[in-house]
Coordinates of C-alpha atoms in Angstrom, one line a residue:
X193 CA -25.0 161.8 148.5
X194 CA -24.3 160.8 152.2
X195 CA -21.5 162.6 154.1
X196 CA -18.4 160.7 152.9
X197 CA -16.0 159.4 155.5
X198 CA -13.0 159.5 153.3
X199 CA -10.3 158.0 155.5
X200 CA -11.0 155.0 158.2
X201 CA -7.8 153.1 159.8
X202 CA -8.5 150.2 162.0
X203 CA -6.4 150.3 164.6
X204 CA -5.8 147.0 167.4
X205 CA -5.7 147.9 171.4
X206 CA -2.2 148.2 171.9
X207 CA -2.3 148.2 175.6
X208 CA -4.2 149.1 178.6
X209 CA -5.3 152.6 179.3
X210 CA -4.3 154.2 182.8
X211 CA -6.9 156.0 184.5
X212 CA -5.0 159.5 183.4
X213 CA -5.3 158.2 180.0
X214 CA -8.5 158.3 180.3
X215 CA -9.0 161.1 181.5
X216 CA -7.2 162.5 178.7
X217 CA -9.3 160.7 176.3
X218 CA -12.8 162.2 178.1
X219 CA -11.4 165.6 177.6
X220 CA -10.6 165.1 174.1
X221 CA -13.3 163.4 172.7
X222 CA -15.3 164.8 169.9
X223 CA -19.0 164.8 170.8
X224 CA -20.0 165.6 167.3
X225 CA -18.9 162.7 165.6
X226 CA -19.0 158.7 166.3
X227 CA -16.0 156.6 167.5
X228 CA -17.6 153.3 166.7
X229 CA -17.0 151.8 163.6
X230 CA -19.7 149.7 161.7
X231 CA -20.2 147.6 158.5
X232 CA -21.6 150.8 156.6
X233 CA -18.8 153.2 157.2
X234 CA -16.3 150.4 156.4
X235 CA -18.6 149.2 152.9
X236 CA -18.4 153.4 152.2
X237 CA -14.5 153.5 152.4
X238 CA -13.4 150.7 150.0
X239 CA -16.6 151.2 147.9
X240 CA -15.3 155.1 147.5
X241 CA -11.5 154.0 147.1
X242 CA -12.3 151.6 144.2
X243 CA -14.4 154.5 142.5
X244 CA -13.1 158.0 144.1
X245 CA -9.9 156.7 144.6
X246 CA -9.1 155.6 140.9
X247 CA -11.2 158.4 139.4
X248 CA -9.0 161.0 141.1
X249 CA -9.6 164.7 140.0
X250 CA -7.7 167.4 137.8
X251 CA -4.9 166.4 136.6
X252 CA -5.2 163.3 138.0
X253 CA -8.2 162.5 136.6
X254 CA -7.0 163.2 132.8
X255 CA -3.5 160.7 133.4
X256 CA -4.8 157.4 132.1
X257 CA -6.6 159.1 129.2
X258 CA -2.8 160.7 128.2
X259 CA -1.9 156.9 128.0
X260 CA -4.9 155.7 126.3
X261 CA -4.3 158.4 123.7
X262 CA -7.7 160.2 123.9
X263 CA -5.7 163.7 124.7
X264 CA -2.5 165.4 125.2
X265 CA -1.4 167.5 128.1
X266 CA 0.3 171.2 127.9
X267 CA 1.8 171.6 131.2
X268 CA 4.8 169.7 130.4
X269 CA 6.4 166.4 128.3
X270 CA 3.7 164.0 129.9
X271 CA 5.3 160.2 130.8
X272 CA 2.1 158.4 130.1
X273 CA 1.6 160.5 127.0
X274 CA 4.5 158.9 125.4
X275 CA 4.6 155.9 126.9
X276 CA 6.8 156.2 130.0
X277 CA 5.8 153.7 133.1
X278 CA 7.5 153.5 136.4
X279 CA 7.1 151.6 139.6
X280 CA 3.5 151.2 140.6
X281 CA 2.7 150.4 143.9
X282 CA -0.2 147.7 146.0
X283 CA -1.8 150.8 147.9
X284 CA -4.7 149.6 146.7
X285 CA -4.5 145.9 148.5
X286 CA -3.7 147.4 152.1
X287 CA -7.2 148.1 151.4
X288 CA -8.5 145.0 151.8
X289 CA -8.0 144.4 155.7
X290 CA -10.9 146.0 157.0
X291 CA -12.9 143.5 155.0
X292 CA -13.3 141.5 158.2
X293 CA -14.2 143.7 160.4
X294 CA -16.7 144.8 157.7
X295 CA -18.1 141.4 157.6
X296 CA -17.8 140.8 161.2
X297 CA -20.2 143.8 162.6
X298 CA -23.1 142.9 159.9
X299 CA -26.4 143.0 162.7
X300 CA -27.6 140.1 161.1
X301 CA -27.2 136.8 158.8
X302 CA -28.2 138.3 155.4
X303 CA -26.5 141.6 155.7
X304 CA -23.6 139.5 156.6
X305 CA -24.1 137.9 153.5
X306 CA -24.3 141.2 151.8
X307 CA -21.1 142.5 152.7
X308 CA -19.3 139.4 152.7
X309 CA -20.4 139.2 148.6
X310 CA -19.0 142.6 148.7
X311 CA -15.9 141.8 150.3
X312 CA -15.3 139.4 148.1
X313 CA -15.8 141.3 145.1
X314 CA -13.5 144.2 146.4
X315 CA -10.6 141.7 146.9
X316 CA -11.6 140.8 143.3
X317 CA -11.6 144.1 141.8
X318 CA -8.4 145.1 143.6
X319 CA -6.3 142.5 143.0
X320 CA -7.7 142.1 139.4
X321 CA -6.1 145.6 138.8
X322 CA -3.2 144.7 140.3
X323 CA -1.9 141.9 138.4
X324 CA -2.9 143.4 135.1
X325 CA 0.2 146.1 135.9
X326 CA 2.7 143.3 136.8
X327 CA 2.3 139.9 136.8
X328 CA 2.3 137.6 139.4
X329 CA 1.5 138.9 142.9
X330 CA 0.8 138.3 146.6
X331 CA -2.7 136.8 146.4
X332 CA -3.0 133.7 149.1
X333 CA -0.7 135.4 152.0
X334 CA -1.7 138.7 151.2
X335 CA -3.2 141.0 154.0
X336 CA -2.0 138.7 156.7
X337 CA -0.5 140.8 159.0
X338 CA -2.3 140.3 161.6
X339 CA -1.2 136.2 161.7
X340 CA 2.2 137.5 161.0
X341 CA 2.6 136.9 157.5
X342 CA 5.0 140.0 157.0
X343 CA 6.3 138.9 153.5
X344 CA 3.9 137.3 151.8
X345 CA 4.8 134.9 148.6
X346 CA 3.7 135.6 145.1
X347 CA 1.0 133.6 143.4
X348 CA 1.3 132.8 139.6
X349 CA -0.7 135.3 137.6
X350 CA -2.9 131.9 136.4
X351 CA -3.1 131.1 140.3
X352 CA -4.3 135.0 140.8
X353 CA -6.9 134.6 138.3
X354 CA -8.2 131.5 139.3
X355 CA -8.8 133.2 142.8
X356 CA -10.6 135.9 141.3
X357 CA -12.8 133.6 139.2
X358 CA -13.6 132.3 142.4
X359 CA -13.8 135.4 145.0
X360 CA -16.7 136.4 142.0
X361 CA -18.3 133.1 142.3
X362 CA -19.1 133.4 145.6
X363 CA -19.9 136.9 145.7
X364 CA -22.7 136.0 143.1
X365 CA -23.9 133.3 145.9
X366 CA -23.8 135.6 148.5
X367 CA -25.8 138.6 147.1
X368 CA -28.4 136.1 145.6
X369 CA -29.5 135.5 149.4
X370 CA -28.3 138.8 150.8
X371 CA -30.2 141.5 152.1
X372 CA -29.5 145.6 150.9
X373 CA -27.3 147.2 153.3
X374 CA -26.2 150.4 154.4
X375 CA -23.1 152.3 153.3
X376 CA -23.0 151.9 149.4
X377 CA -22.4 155.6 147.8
X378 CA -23.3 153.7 144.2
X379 CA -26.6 151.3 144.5
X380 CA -27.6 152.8 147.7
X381 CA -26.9 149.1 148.9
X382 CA -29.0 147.1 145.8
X383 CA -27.6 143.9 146.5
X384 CA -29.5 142.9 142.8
X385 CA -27.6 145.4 141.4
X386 CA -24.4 144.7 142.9
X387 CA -25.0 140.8 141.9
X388 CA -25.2 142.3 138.2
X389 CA -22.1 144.1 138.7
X390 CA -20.4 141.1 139.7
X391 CA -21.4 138.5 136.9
X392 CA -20.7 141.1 134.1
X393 CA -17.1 142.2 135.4
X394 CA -16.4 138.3 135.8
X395 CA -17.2 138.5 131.7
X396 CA -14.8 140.9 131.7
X397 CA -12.1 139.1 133.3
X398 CA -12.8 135.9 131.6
X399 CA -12.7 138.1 127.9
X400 CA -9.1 139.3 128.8
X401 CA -8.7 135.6 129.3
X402 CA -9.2 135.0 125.6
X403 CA -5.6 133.4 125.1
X404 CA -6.4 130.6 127.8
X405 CA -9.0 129.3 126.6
X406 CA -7.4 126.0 126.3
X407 CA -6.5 126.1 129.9
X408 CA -8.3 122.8 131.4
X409 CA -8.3 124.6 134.6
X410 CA -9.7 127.8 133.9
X411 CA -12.4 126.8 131.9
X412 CA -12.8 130.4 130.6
X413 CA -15.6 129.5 127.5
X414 CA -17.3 127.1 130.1
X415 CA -17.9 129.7 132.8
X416 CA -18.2 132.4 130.4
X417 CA -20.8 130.7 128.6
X418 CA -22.7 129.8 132.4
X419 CA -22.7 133.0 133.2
X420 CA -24.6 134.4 130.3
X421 CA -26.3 131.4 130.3
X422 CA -27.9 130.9 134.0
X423 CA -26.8 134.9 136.0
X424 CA -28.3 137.5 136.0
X425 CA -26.2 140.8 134.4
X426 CA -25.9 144.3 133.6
X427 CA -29.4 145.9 131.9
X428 CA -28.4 149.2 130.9
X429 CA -26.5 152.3 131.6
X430 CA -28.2 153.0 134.8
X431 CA -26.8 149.8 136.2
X432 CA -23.3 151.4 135.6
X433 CA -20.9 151.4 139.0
X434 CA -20.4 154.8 138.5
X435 CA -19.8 157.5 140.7
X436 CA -22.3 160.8 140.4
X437 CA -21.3 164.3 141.4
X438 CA -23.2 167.4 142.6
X439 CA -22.5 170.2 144.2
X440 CA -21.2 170.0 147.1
X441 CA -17.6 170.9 148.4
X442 CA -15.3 168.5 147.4
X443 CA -18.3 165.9 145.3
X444 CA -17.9 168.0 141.8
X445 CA -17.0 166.5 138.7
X446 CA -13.1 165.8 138.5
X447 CA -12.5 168.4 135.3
X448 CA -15.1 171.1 136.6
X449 CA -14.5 175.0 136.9
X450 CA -15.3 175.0 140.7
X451 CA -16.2 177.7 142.3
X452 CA -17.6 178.7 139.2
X453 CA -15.5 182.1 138.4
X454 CA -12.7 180.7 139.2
X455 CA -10.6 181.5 136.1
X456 CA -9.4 178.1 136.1
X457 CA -11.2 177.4 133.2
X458 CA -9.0 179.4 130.8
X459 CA -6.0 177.5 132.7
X460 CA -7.3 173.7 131.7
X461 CA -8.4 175.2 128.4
X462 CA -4.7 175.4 127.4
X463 CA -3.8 171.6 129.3
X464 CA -5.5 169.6 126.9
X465 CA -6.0 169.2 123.0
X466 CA -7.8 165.9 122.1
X467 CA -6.1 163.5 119.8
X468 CA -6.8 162.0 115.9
X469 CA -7.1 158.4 117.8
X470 CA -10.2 159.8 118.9
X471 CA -11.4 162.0 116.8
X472 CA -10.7 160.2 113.5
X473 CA -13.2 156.9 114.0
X474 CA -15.7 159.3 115.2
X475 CA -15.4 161.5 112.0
X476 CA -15.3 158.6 109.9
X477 CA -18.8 157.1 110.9
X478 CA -20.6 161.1 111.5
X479 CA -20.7 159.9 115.1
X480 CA -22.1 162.8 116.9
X481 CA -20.9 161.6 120.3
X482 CA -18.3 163.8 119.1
X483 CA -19.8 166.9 119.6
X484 CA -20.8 166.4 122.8
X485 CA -17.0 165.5 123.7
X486 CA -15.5 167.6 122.1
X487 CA -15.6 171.8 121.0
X488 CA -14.0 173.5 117.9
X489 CA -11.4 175.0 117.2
X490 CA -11.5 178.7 117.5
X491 CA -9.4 179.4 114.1
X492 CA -12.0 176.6 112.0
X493 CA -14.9 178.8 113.6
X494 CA -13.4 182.2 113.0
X495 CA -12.7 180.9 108.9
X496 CA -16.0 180.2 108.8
X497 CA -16.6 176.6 109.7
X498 CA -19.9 175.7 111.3
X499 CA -19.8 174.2 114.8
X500 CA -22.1 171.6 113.2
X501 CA -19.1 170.6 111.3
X502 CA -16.7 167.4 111.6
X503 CA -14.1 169.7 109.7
X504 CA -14.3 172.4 112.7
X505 CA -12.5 169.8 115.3
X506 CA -9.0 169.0 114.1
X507 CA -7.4 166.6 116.3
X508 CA -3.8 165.9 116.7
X509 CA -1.2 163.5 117.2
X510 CA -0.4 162.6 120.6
X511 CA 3.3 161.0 119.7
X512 CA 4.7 164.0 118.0
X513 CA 7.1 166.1 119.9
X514 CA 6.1 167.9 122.8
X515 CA 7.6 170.9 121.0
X516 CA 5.6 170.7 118.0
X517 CA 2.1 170.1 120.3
X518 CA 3.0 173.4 122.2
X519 CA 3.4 175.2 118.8
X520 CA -0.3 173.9 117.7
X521 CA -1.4 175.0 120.8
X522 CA -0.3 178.6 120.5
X523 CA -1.9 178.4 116.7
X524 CA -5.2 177.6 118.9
X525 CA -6.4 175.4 115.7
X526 CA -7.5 172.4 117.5
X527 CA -10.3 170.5 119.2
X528 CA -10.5 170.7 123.2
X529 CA -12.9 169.4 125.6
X530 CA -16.7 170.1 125.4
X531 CA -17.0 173.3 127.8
X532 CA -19.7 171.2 129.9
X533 CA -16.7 169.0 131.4
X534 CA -15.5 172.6 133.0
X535 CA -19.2 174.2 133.5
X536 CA -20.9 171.7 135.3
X537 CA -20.6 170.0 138.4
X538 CA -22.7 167.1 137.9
X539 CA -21.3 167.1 134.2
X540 CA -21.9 163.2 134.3
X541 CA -21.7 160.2 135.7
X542 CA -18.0 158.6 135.6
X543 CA -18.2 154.9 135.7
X544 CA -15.3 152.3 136.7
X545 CA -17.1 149.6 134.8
X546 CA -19.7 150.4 132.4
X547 CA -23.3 148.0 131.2
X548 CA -21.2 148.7 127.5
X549 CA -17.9 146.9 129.0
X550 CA -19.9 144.1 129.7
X551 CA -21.7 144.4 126.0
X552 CA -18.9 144.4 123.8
X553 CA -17.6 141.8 125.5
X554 CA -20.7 139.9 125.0
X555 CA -20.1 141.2 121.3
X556 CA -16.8 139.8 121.4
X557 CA -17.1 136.3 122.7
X558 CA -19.9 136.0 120.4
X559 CA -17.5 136.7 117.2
X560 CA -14.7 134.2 118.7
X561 CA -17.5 131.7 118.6
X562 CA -17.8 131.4 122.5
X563 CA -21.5 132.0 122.8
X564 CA -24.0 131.2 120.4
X565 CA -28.2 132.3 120.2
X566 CA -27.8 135.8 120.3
X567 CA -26.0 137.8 117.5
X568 CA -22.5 139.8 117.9
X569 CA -24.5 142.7 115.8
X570 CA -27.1 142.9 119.2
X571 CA -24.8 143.0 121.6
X572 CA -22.5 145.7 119.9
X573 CA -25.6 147.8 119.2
X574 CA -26.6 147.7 122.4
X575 CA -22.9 148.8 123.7
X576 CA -23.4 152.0 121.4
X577 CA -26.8 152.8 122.5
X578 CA -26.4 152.4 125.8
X579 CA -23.1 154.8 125.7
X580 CA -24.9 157.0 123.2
X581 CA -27.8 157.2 125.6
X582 CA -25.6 157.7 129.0
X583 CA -23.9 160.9 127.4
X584 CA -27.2 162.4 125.8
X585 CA -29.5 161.9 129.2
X586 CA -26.6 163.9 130.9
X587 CA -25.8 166.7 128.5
X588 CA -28.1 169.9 128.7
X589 CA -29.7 171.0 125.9
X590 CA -27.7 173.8 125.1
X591 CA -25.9 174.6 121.5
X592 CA -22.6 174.9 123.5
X593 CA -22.7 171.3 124.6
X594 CA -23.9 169.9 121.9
X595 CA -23.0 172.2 118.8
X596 CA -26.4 171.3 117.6
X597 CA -26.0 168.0 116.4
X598 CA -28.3 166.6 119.1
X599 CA -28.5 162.8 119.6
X600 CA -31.9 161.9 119.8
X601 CA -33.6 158.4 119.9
X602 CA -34.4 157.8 116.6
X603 CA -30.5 158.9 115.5
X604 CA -28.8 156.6 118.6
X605 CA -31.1 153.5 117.3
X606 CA -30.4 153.6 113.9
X607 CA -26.6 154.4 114.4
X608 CA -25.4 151.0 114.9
X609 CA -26.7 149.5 111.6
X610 CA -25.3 152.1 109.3
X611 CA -23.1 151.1 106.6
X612 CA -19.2 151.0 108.1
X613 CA -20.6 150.9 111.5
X614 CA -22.4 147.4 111.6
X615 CA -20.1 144.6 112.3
X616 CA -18.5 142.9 109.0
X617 CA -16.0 141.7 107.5
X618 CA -13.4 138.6 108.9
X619 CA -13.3 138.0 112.6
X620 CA -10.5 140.2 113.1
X621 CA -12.3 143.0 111.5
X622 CA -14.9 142.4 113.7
X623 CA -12.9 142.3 116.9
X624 CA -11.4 145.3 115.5
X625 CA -14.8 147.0 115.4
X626 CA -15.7 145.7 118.5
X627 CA -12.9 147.6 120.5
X628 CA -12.7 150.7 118.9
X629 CA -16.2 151.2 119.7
X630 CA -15.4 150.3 123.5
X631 CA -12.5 153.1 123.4
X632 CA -15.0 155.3 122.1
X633 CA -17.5 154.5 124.5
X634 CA -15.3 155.2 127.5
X635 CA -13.7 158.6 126.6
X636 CA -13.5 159.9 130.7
X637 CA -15.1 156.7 131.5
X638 CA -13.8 153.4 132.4
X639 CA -11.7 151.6 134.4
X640 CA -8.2 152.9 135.4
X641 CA -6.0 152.5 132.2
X642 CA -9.0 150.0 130.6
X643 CA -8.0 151.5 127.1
X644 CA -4.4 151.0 127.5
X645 CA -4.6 147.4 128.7
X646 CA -7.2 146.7 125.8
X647 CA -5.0 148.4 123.4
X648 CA -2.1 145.9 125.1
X649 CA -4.6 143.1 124.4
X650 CA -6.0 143.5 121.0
X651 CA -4.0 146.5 119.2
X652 CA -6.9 148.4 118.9
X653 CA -7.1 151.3 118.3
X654 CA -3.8 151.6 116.6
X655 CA -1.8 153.7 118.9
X656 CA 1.4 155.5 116.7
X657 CA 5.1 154.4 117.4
X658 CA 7.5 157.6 116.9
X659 CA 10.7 156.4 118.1
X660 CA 11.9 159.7 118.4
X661 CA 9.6 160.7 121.3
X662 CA 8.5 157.5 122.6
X663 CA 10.1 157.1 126.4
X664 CA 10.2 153.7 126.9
X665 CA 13.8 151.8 126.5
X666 CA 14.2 150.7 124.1
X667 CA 12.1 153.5 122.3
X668 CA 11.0 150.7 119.3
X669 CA 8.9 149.3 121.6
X670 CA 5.5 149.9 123.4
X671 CA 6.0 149.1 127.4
X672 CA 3.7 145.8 128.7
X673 CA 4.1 146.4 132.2
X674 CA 4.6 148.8 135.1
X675 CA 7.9 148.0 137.2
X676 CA 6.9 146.0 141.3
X677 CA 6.4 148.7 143.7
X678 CA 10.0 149.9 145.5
X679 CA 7.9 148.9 149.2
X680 CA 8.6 145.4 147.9
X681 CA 12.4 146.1 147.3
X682 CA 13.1 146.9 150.5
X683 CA 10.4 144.9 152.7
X684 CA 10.0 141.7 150.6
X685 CA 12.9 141.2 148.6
X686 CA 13.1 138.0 148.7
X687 CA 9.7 137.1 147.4
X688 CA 9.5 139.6 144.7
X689 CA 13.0 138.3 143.3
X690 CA 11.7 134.5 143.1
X691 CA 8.6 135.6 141.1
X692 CA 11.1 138.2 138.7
X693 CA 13.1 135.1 138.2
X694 CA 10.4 132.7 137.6
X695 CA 8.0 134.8 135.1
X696 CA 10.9 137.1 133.4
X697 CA 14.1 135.4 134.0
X698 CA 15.4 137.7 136.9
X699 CA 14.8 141.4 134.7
X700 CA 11.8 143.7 136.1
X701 CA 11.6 146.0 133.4
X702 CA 8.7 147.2 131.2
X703 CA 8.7 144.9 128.3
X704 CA 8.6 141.4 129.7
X705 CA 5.4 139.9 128.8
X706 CA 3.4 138.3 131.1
X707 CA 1.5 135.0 131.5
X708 CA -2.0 137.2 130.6
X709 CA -0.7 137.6 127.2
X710 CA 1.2 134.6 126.3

């Protein structure tokens, strides 16, 4: 991987420089590194905050997985692990003002094209991921500081989505007559690739859409069905936009022991104890993806249970008292993470947005009757396959990593078609099927929170409701939302009120539901 310029800030000329201020600057001028700014460095700072950034590392890294429920954390009584959201905040559109000046330094037409399509699908990405935490927010007046637009009004969350339809739309246009460019950690600038990327997260959108589709304006089965239709879209698992690590200094998988020798090893050992919402589908279908995920428990092996066995990793319960957790984890008898998350470097690929996203939500719309020619069963196959195949190519063949219950070809084929696997039953058994198998697929993968907001979505998997430990108010209830950041409190308080008073009658709190889910 290229050197990574982790932080850029485009600054304007504030004033004229005095000849002693240039002097000064002559002086202190690095000659090792550049001061000009160009399209690539700018494409390799959002590109990295939309993947690095929401990836994180450590502890960090393992927060959205205590919400989706795949794990449990020891350090202390966890808010996301029992359902506790705060304030978020829109860090992530500030982002979006050095699209511009990334558009405006391309050195020719079609790499102008190039990373306007790009820009286009960053402001897609980002303000996608906003609005599924709130609501409504700034979309039209956002970023406009530079015209003076200080405060910027909120846009309906149906106005929002519309623009994202849209920004996705044109992104599609412009890679189609783009050229590759410089500056892209991920495709190394594949503006095919990115084009696939784009038409298979618009899917996405448009499936999270699935309560609108008799919205006249949206159109979601009309452009869902043009896209498959006429674009062109995700292949496989190497198309992922994921993020690979090696190992260099500060490019190591988030969860790895690094330097090796560390001890830390021991130290996340006892953080993490993965849950029965995980472990249990897995169990019930003899899907081996779960000893490549997972590793025994030391009391099960010392009893005399083979590694090779579905009985050696116990899971537990991620609602139960933090108290009771800490006393199974002094007992030791549970299932923690496969030992290659800590060992390697490079342990795998962790993707944002995943080819098997885009397939079960092929496999979805196919079951709600959307599209029609190819069967639900193919594209939910190839969802497992393809997330099968991602965590096999990327695991060593080594006993500990796999506890000898390799995945090879002929097992990851036939896995979808067994009995209590293949899709059956009603539609809602189906859909059911369909989403489990996507929360499977994206243990330490996906999107930031993608299992939560599906879960919020669908109800799948089933997450448990112990009112006794649950930390959202009132504690009989799951949370919907995050609360508007506190920046817009104090700096845009008048704007933030009108969209409160307009979407939840004047009461930010965490159970108001949204237009999304109306």
């Amino acid at each position: 991987m290229k050197r990574i310029i982790k932080y850029m800030l485009i600054l304007p000329l504030l004033a004229t420089l005095t000849n002693g201020c240039k002097k000064f600057e002559d002086i202190n001028t690095n000659p090792n590194e550049t001061t000009q700014v160009n399209s690539a460095m700018l494409a390799t700072g959002m590109i990295l905050n939309v993947t690095r950034g929401d990836i994180s590392s450590t502890k960090g890294f393992m927060q959205p997985f205590l919400l989706g429920k795949y794990l449990t954390w020891g350090e202390g009584q966890e808010g996301f692990q029992y359902n506790r959201l705060g304030r978020t905040d829109f860090d992530r559109i500030t982002l979006l003002r050095n699209i511009p000046s990334m558009e405006n330094y391309a050195t020719s037409d079609a790499l102008k094209k190039s990373y306007q399509g790009l820009g286009h699908f960053i402001r897609a990405w980002q303000f996608f991921m906003a609005t599924m935490q709130v609501g409504d927010i700034p979309y039209a007046e956002a970023v406009k500081g530079e015209t003076n637009v200080l405060q910027p009004k909120y846009d309906t969350q149906k106005a929002v989505f519309m623009g994202i339809l849209n920004e996705l739309d044109q992104a599609n246009q412009l890679f189609a007559t783009g050229a590759n460019f410089e500056g892209d950690p991920i495709y190394a600038g594949n503006v095919d690739k990115w084009r696939r990327l784009t038409n298979s997260f618009e899917l996405h959108v448009l499936i999270n859409l699935y309560k609108k589709t008799a919205d006249a304006d949206l159109k979601v089965i009309d452009r869902f069905k043009d896209i498959v239709a006429n674009r062109p879209l995700m292949r496989d698992y190497r198309d992922n936009f994921a993020l690979a690590y090696n190992n260099t200094a500060g490019q190591n998988y988030p969860w790895s022991d690094v330097p090796a020798g560390s001890g830390n090893s021991f130290v996340k050992s006892n953080y993490t104890m993965l849950t029965n919402t995980l472990l249990a589908p897995l169990k019930a279908t003899d899907d081996r993806r779960l000893f490549y995920y997972a590793k025994p428990s030391p009391v099960k092996i010392t009893a005399g249970v083979s590694q090779s066995d579905y009985n050696a990793y116990p899971g537990v319960e991620p609602s139960d008292a933090f108290s009771a957790l800490q006393t199974r984890r002094v007992g030791k008898d549970y299932a923690d993470l496969n030992n290659r998350y800590v060992q390697l470097v490079n342990a795998e690929p962790v993707s944002v947005f995943s080819c098997w996203d885009m397939q079960f939500a092929l496999a979805e719309a196919a079951v709600r009757g959307w599209i029609t020619g190819t069967a639900a069963q193919v594209y939910y196959a190839d969802g497992i396959t393809n997330s099968m195949n991602a965590v096999a190519i990327n695991t060593p063949d080594l006993a500990d990593y796999h506890h000898n219950m390799k995945m090879d070809a002929a097992y990851i084929l036939a896995f979808p078609a067994k009995p209590g696997v293949a899709l059956a039953g009603s539609t809602e058994e189906q859909i059911k099927q369909i989403i489990t198998q996507k929360y499977l697929a994206n243990f330490l993968q996906g999107g930031k929170y993608q299992s939560w907001f599906e879960n919020r979505r669908t109800g799948y998997p089933v997450f448990t409701l112990n009112s006794t430990t649950n930390l959202n108010t009132p504690s009989t209830n799951f949370p919907l939302r995050w609360l508007y950041p506190s920046n817009e409190l104090s700096y845009n308080s008048d704007n933030l009120d009108a969209a409160v008073q307009s979407q939840y009658g004047g009461n930010d709190n965490t159970n108001q539901q949204m237009w999304l889910l109306k």
